[in-house]
CSV table of N, CA and C in Angstrom, one decimal:
chain,number,residue,atom,x,y,z
A,198,MET,N,-13.7,-0.2,1.4
A,198,MET,CA,-13.1,0.5,2.5
A,198,MET,C,-12.2,1.6,2.0
A,199,PRO,N,-12.4,2.8,2.5
A,199,PRO,CA,-11.6,4.0,2.1
A,199,PRO,C,-10.2,3.8,2.4
A,200,VAL,N,-9.3,4.5,1.6
A,200,VAL,CA,-7.9,4.5,1.9
A,200,VAL,C,-7.6,5.3,3.1
A,201,GLN,N,-6.8,4.8,4.0
A,201,GLN,CA,-6.4,5.6,5.2
A,201,GLN,C,-5.0,6.1,5.0
A,202,LYS,N,-4.8,7.4,5.3
A,202,LYS,CA,-3.4,7.9,5.3
A,202,LYS,C,-2.9,7.8,6.7
A,203,ILE,N,-1.7,7.1,6.8
A,203,ILE,CA,-1.1,6.9,8.1
A,203,ILE,C,0.4,7.3,8.1
A,204,THR,N,1.0,7.2,9.3
A,204,THR,CA,2.4,7.6,9.5
A,204,THR,C,3.1,6.4,10.1
A,205,ASP,N,4.4,6.6,10.4
A,205,ASP,CA,5.2,5.5,11.1
A,205,ASP,C,4.5,5.2,12.4
A,206,ALA,N,4.0,6.1,13.1
A,206,ALA,CA,3.4,5.9,14.4
A,206,ALA,C,2.3,4.9,14.4
A,207,GLU,N,1.5,4.9,13.3
A,207,GLU,CA,0.3,4.0,13.2
A,207,GLU,C,0.6,2.7,12.4
A,208,PHE,N,1.7,2.7,11.7
A,208,PHE,CA,2.0,1.6,10.7
A,208,PHE,C,2.0,0.2,11.4
A,209,GLU,N,2.8,0.0,12.4
A,209,GLU,CA,2.8,-1.4,13.0
A,209,GLU,C,1.5,-1.8,13.5
A,210,ASN,N,0.8,-0.9,14.1
A,210,ASN,CA,-0.6,-1.2,14.7
A,210,ASN,C,-1.5,-1.6,13.5
A,211,GLN,N,-1.5,-0.9,12.4
A,211,GLN,CA,-2.4,-1.2,11.3
A,211,GLN,C,-2.1,-2.5,10.7
A,212,VAL,N,-0.8,-2.8,10.5
A,212,VAL,CA,-0.3,-4.0,9.8
A,212,VAL,C,-0.6,-5.2,10.7
A,213,SER,N,-0.3,-5.1,12.0
A,213,SER,CA,-0.5,-6.2,12.9
A,213,SER,C,-1.9,-6.5,13.3
A,214,ASN,N,-2.8,-5.5,13.3
A,214,ASN,CA,-4.2,-5.7,13.7
A,214,ASN,C,-5.2,-6.0,12.6
A,215,ASN,N,-4.7,-6.0,11.4
A,215,ASN,CA,-5.6,-6.3,10.2
A,215,ASN,C,-5.0,-7.4,9.5
A,216,PRO,N,-5.8,-8.5,9.2
A,216,PRO,CA,-5.2,-9.7,8.5
A,216,PRO,C,-4.7,-9.5,7.1
A,217,LYS,N,-5.3,-8.5,6.4
A,217,LYS,CA,-4.9,-8.3,5.0
A,217,LYS,C,-4.7,-6.8,4.8
A,218,VAL,N,-3.5,-6.4,4.4
A,218,VAL,CA,-3.2,-5.0,4.2
A,218,VAL,C,-2.4,-4.7,2.9
A,219,VAL,N,-2.8,-3.7,2.2
A,219,VAL,CA,-2.0,-3.3,1.1
A,219,VAL,C,-1.6,-1.8,1.4
A,220,VAL,N,-0.3,-1.5,1.2
A,220,VAL,CA,0.2,-0.2,1.5
A,220,VAL,C,0.8,0.4,0.2
A,221,LYS,N,0.4,1.6,-0.1
A,221,LYS,CA,1.0,2.4,-1.2
A,221,LYS,C,1.9,3.4,-0.6
A,222,TYR,N,3.2,3.3,-1.0
A,222,TYR,CA,4.2,4.3,-0.5
A,222,TYR,C,4.3,5.4,-1.6
A,223,TYR,N,4.2,6.6,-1.2
A,223,TYR,CA,4.3,7.8,-2.1
A,223,TYR,C,5.1,8.9,-1.5
A,224,ALA,N,5.3,9.9,-2.4
A,224,ALA,CA,6.0,11.1,-1.9
A,224,ALA,C,5.2,12.3,-2.6
A,225,ASP,N,5.2,13.4,-1.9
A,225,ASP,CA,4.4,14.5,-2.4
A,225,ASP,C,4.9,15.0,-3.8
A,226,TRP,N,6.2,14.9,-4.1
A,226,TRP,CA,6.8,15.3,-5.3
A,226,TRP,C,6.6,14.3,-6.5
A,227,CYS,N,6.1,13.1,-6.2
A,227,CYS,CA,6.1,12.0,-7.1
A,227,CYS,C,4.8,12.1,-8.0
A,228,GLY,N,5.0,12.5,-9.3
A,228,GLY,CA,3.9,12.6,-10.2
A,228,GLY,C,3.1,11.3,-10.4
A,229,SER,N,3.9,10.2,-10.6
A,229,SER,CA,3.2,8.9,-10.8
A,229,SER,C,2.4,8.5,-9.6
A,230,CYS,N,2.9,8.9,-8.4
A,230,CYS,CA,2.1,8.6,-7.2
A,230,CYS,C,0.8,9.3,-7.2
A,231,LYS,N,0.8,10.6,-7.6
A,231,LYS,CA,-0.4,11.4,-7.7
A,231,LYS,C,-1.4,10.8,-8.7
A,232,LEU,N,-0.8,10.4,-9.9
A,232,LEU,CA,-1.7,9.8,-10.9
A,232,LEU,C,-2.3,8.5,-10.5
A,233,PHE,N,-1.6,7.8,-9.6
A,233,PHE,CA,-2.2,6.5,-9.2
A,233,PHE,C,-3.2,6.6,-8.1
A,234,ALA,N,-3.2,7.7,-7.4
A,234,ALA,CA,-4.1,7.9,-6.3
A,234,ALA,C,-5.6,7.6,-6.6
A,235,PRO,N,-6.2,8.1,-7.7
A,235,PRO,CA,-7.6,7.7,-8.0
A,235,PRO,C,-7.8,6.2,-8.2
A,236,LYS,N,-6.8,5.6,-8.8
A,236,LYS,CA,-6.9,4.1,-9.1
A,236,LYS,C,-6.9,3.4,-7.8
A,237,PHE,N,-6.0,3.8,-6.8
A,237,PHE,CA,-5.9,3.1,-5.5
A,237,PHE,C,-7.2,3.3,-4.8
A,238,ASN,N,-7.8,4.5,-4.9
A,238,ASN,CA,-9.1,4.8,-4.2
A,238,ASN,C,-10.2,3.9,-4.8
A,239,ARG,N,-10.2,3.7,-6.1
A,239,ARG,CA,-11.1,2.9,-6.8
A,239,ARG,C,-11.0,1.4,-6.4
A,240,LEU,N,-9.7,0.9,-6.3
A,240,LEU,CA,-9.5,-0.4,-5.9
A,240,LEU,C,-9.9,-0.7,-4.5
A,241,SER,N,-9.8,0.3,-3.6
A,241,SER,CA,-10.3,0.2,-2.2
A,241,SER,C,-11.8,-0.1,-2.1
A,242,SER,N,-12.5,0.3,-3.1
A,242,SER,CA,-14.0,0.1,-3.2
A,242,SER,C,-14.4,-1.1,-3.9
A,243,ASP,N,-13.4,-1.8,-4.5
A,243,ASP,CA,-13.7,-3.0,-5.3
A,243,ASP,C,-14.2,-4.1,-4.4
A,244,ALA,N,-15.3,-4.7,-4.8
A,244,ALA,CA,-15.8,-5.8,-4.0
A,244,ALA,C,-14.9,-7.0,-3.8
A,245,ARG,N,-14.0,-7.2,-4.8
A,245,ARG,CA,-13.0,-8.3,-4.7
A,245,ARG,C,-12.1,-8.1,-3.5
A,246,PHE,N,-11.9,-6.9,-3.1
A,246,PHE,CA,-11.0,-6.6,-2.0
A,246,PHE,C,-11.6,-6.0,-0.7
A,247,SER,N,-12.9,-6.4,-0.5
A,247,SER,CA,-13.6,-5.8,0.6
A,247,SER,C,-13.0,-6.2,2.0
A,248,ASP,N,-12.2,-7.2,2.0
A,248,ASP,CA,-11.6,-7.6,3.3
A,248,ASP,C,-10.2,-7.2,3.4
A,249,VAL,N,-9.7,-6.2,2.6
A,249,VAL,CA,-8.4,-5.7,2.6
A,249,VAL,C,-8.4,-4.3,3.1
A,250,VAL,N,-7.4,-4.0,3.9
A,250,VAL,CA,-7.3,-2.6,4.4
A,250,VAL,C,-6.3,-1.9,3.5
A,251,PHE,N,-6.7,-0.7,3.0
A,251,PHE,CA,-5.8,0.1,2.1
A,251,PHE,C,-5.2,1.2,2.8
A,252,LEU,N,-3.8,1.3,2.8
A,252,LEU,CA,-3.1,2.3,3.5
A,252,LEU,C,-2.3,3.1,2.5
A,253,ASP,N,-2.2,4.4,2.8
A,253,ASP,CA,-1.3,5.4,2.1
A,253,ASP,C,-0.3,5.9,3.1
A,254,ILE,N,1.0,5.8,2.7
A,254,ILE,CA,2.0,6.3,3.6
A,254,ILE,C,3.1,7.1,2.9
A,255,ASN,N,3.4,8.3,3.4
A,255,ASN,CA,4.4,9.1,2.8
A,255,ASN,C,5.7,8.5,3.1
A,256,ALA,N,6.4,8.0,2.1
A,256,ALA,CA,7.7,7.2,2.3
A,256,ALA,C,8.8,8.1,2.8
A,257,GLU,N,8.8,9.4,2.5
A,257,GLU,CA,9.8,10.3,3.0
A,257,GLU,C,9.7,10.6,4.5
A,258,ASN,N,8.5,10.6,4.9
A,258,ASN,CA,8.2,11.0,6.3
A,258,ASN,C,8.1,9.8,7.3
A,259,SER,N,8.2,8.6,6.7
A,259,SER,CA,8.0,7.3,7.5
A,259,SER,C,9.1,6.3,7.2
A,260,PRO,N,10.3,6.6,7.7
A,260,PRO,CA,11.4,5.7,7.4
A,260,PRO,C,11.2,4.3,7.9
A,261,GLN,N,10.6,4.1,9.0
A,261,GLN,CA,10.4,2.7,9.6
A,261,GLN,C,9.5,1.9,8.7
A,262,ALA,N,8.4,2.4,8.3
A,262,ALA,CA,7.5,1.7,7.4
A,262,ALA,C,8.1,1.5,6.0
A,263,ARG,N,8.9,2.4,5.5
A,263,ARG,CA,9.6,2.3,4.3
A,263,ARG,C,10.6,1.1,4.4
A,264,LYS,N,11.3,1.0,5.5
A,264,LYS,CA,12.3,0.0,5.7
A,264,LYS,C,11.7,-1.4,5.7
A,265,LYS,N,10.5,-1.5,6.4
A,265,LYS,CA,9.8,-2.7,6.6
A,265,LYS,C,9.5,-3.4,5.2
A,266,ALA,N,9.2,-2.6,4.2
A,266,ALA,CA,8.8,-3.1,2.9
A,266,ALA,C,10.0,-3.1,1.9
A,267,GLY,N,11.1,-2.5,2.3
A,267,GLY,CA,12.2,-2.4,1.3
A,267,GLY,C,12.0,-1.5,0.1
A,268,VAL,N,11.4,-0.4,0.4
A,268,VAL,CA,11.0,0.5,-0.7
A,268,VAL,C,12.2,1.0,-1.5
A,269,THR,N,12.2,0.8,-2.8
A,269,THR,CA,13.3,1.1,-3.7
A,269,THR,C,12.9,2.2,-4.7
A,270,ASN,N,11.7,2.4,-5.0
A,270,ASN,CA,11.2,3.4,-6.0
A,270,ASN,C,9.8,3.7,-5.7
A,271,LEU,N,9.3,4.8,-6.3
A,271,LEU,CA,7.9,5.2,-6.0
A,271,LEU,C,7.1,5.4,-7.3
A,272,PRO,N,5.8,5.1,-7.3
A,272,PRO,CA,5.1,4.5,-6.2
A,272,PRO,C,5.5,3.1,-5.9
A,273,TYR,N,5.3,2.7,-4.7
A,273,TYR,CA,5.7,1.3,-4.3
A,273,TYR,C,4.6,0.7,-3.5
A,274,PHE,N,4.3,-0.5,-3.8
A,274,PHE,CA,3.2,-1.2,-3.1
A,274,PHE,C,3.7,-2.4,-2.4
A,275,ALA,N,3.1,-2.7,-1.2
A,275,ALA,CA,3.4,-3.9,-0.4
A,275,ALA,C,2.2,-4.5,0.2
A,276,VAL,N,2.1,-5.8,0.2
A,276,VAL,CA,1.0,-6.5,0.8
A,276,VAL,C,1.5,-7.2,2.0
A,277,PHE,N,0.7,-7.1,3.1
A,277,PHE,CA,1.0,-7.8,4.4
A,277,PHE,C,-0.2,-8.7,4.8
A,278,LYS,N,0.2,-9.9,5.2
A,278,LYS,CA,-0.9,-10.8,5.7
A,278,LYS,C,-0.5,-11.2,7.1
A,279,ASP,N,-1.4,-11.1,8.0
A,279,ASP,CA,-1.2,-11.4,9.4
A,279,ASP,C,0.1,-10.7,9.9
A,280,GLY,N,0.4,-9.5,9.5
A,280,GLY,CA,1.5,-8.7,10.0
A,280,GLY,C,2.8,-9.0,9.3
A,281,GLN,N,2.8,-9.9,8.3
A,281,GLN,CA,4.1,-10.3,7.6
A,281,GLN,C,4.0,-9.8,6.2
A,282,LEU,N,5.2,-9.3,5.7
A,282,LEU,CA,5.3,-8.9,4.3
A,282,LEU,C,5.2,-10.1,3.4
A,283,VAL,N,4.2,-10.1,2.5
A,283,VAL,CA,4.1,-11.2,1.5
A,283,VAL,C,4.9,-10.9,0.3
A,284,GLU,N,4.7,-9.7,-0.3
A,284,GLU,CA,5.3,-9.3,-1.5
A,284,GLU,C,5.2,-7.8,-1.8
A,285,SER,N,6.1,-7.3,-2.6
A,285,SER,CA,6.0,-5.9,-2.9
A,285,SER,C,6.4,-5.6,-4.3
A,286,VAL,N,6.1,-4.5,-4.8
A,286,VAL,CA,6.4,-4.1,-6.2
A,286,VAL,C,6.4,-2.6,-6.4
A,287,ALA,N,7.4,-2.1,-7.2
A,287,ALA,CA,7.4,-0.7,-7.6
A,287,ALA,C,6.8,-0.6,-9.0
A,288,THR,N,5.6,0.0,-9.1
A,288,THR,CA,4.9,0.1,-10.4
A,288,THR,C,3.9,1.2,-10.4
A,289,SER,N,3.5,1.6,-11.6
A,289,SER,CA,2.5,2.5,-11.8
A,289,SER,C,1.3,1.9,-12.6
A,290,LYS,N,1.4,0.6,-12.7
A,290,LYS,CA,0.4,-0.2,-13.5
A,290,LYS,C,-0.7,-0.8,-12.6
A,291,GLU,N,-1.9,-0.5,-12.9
A,291,GLU,CA,-3.0,-1.0,-12.0
A,291,GLU,C,-3.1,-2.5,-12.0
A,292,ASP,N,-2.8,-3.1,-13.2
A,292,ASP,CA,-2.9,-4.6,-13.3
A,292,ASP,C,-1.9,-5.3,-12.3
A,293,ALA,N,-0.7,-4.7,-12.2
A,293,ALA,CA,0.3,-5.2,-11.3
A,293,ALA,C,-0.1,-5.1,-9.9
A,294,VAL,N,-0.8,-4.0,-9.5
A,294,VAL,CA,-1.2,-3.8,-8.2
A,294,VAL,C,-2.4,-4.8,-7.8
A,295,VAL,N,-3.3,-5.0,-8.8
A,295,VAL,CA,-4.4,-6.0,-8.6
A,295,VAL,C,-3.8,-7.4,-8.4
A,296,GLU,N,-2.8,-7.7,-9.2
A,296,GLU,CA,-2.2,-9.0,-9.1
A,296,GLU,C,-1.5,-9.2,-7.7
A,297,LEU,N,-0.9,-8.1,-7.2
A,297,LEU,CA,-0.2,-8.1,-5.9
A,297,LEU,C,-1.3,-8.3,-4.8
A,298,ILE,N,-2.4,-7.5,-4.9
A,298,ILE,CA,-3.4,-7.6,-3.8
A,298,ILE,C,-4.0,-9.0,-3.8
A,299,SER,N,-4.1,-9.6,-5.0
A,299,SER,CA,-4.7,-11.0,-5.1
A,299,SER,C,-3.9,-12.0,-4.4
A,300,LYS,N,-2.6,-11.7,-4.2
A,300,LYS,CA,-1.8,-12.7,-3.5
A,300,LYS,C,-2.1,-12.8,-2.0
A,301,LEU,N,-3.0,-11.9,-1.5
A,301,LEU,CA,-3.4,-12.0,-0.1
A,301,LEU,C,-4.5,-13.1,0.1
A,302,ASN,N,-5.0,-13.7,-1.0
A,302,ASN,CA,-6.1,-14.7,-0.9
A,302,ASN,C,-5.5,-16.1,-0.9
């Protein structure tokens, strides 16, 4: 499933209407965020995560979504199950993101 770029306006709807969601919070100036983008796209196509919705959200332009996950650093990842925050992590390591997404199962 391709990564969807969303804003605050779409965040609640996406998290509430999809049972499993992973969100990557980024900023345009964040080099680590840009470097992780291809990895996040690849993970979204991974068969292990075929039932997970992948979202990209600009943390600077989406304060409500940022607050919901408690974003402290970028890039920052959060997983939501049935609309509820399960866990989150600030990392640039793919293994840590894979482990985070696996917590949705």
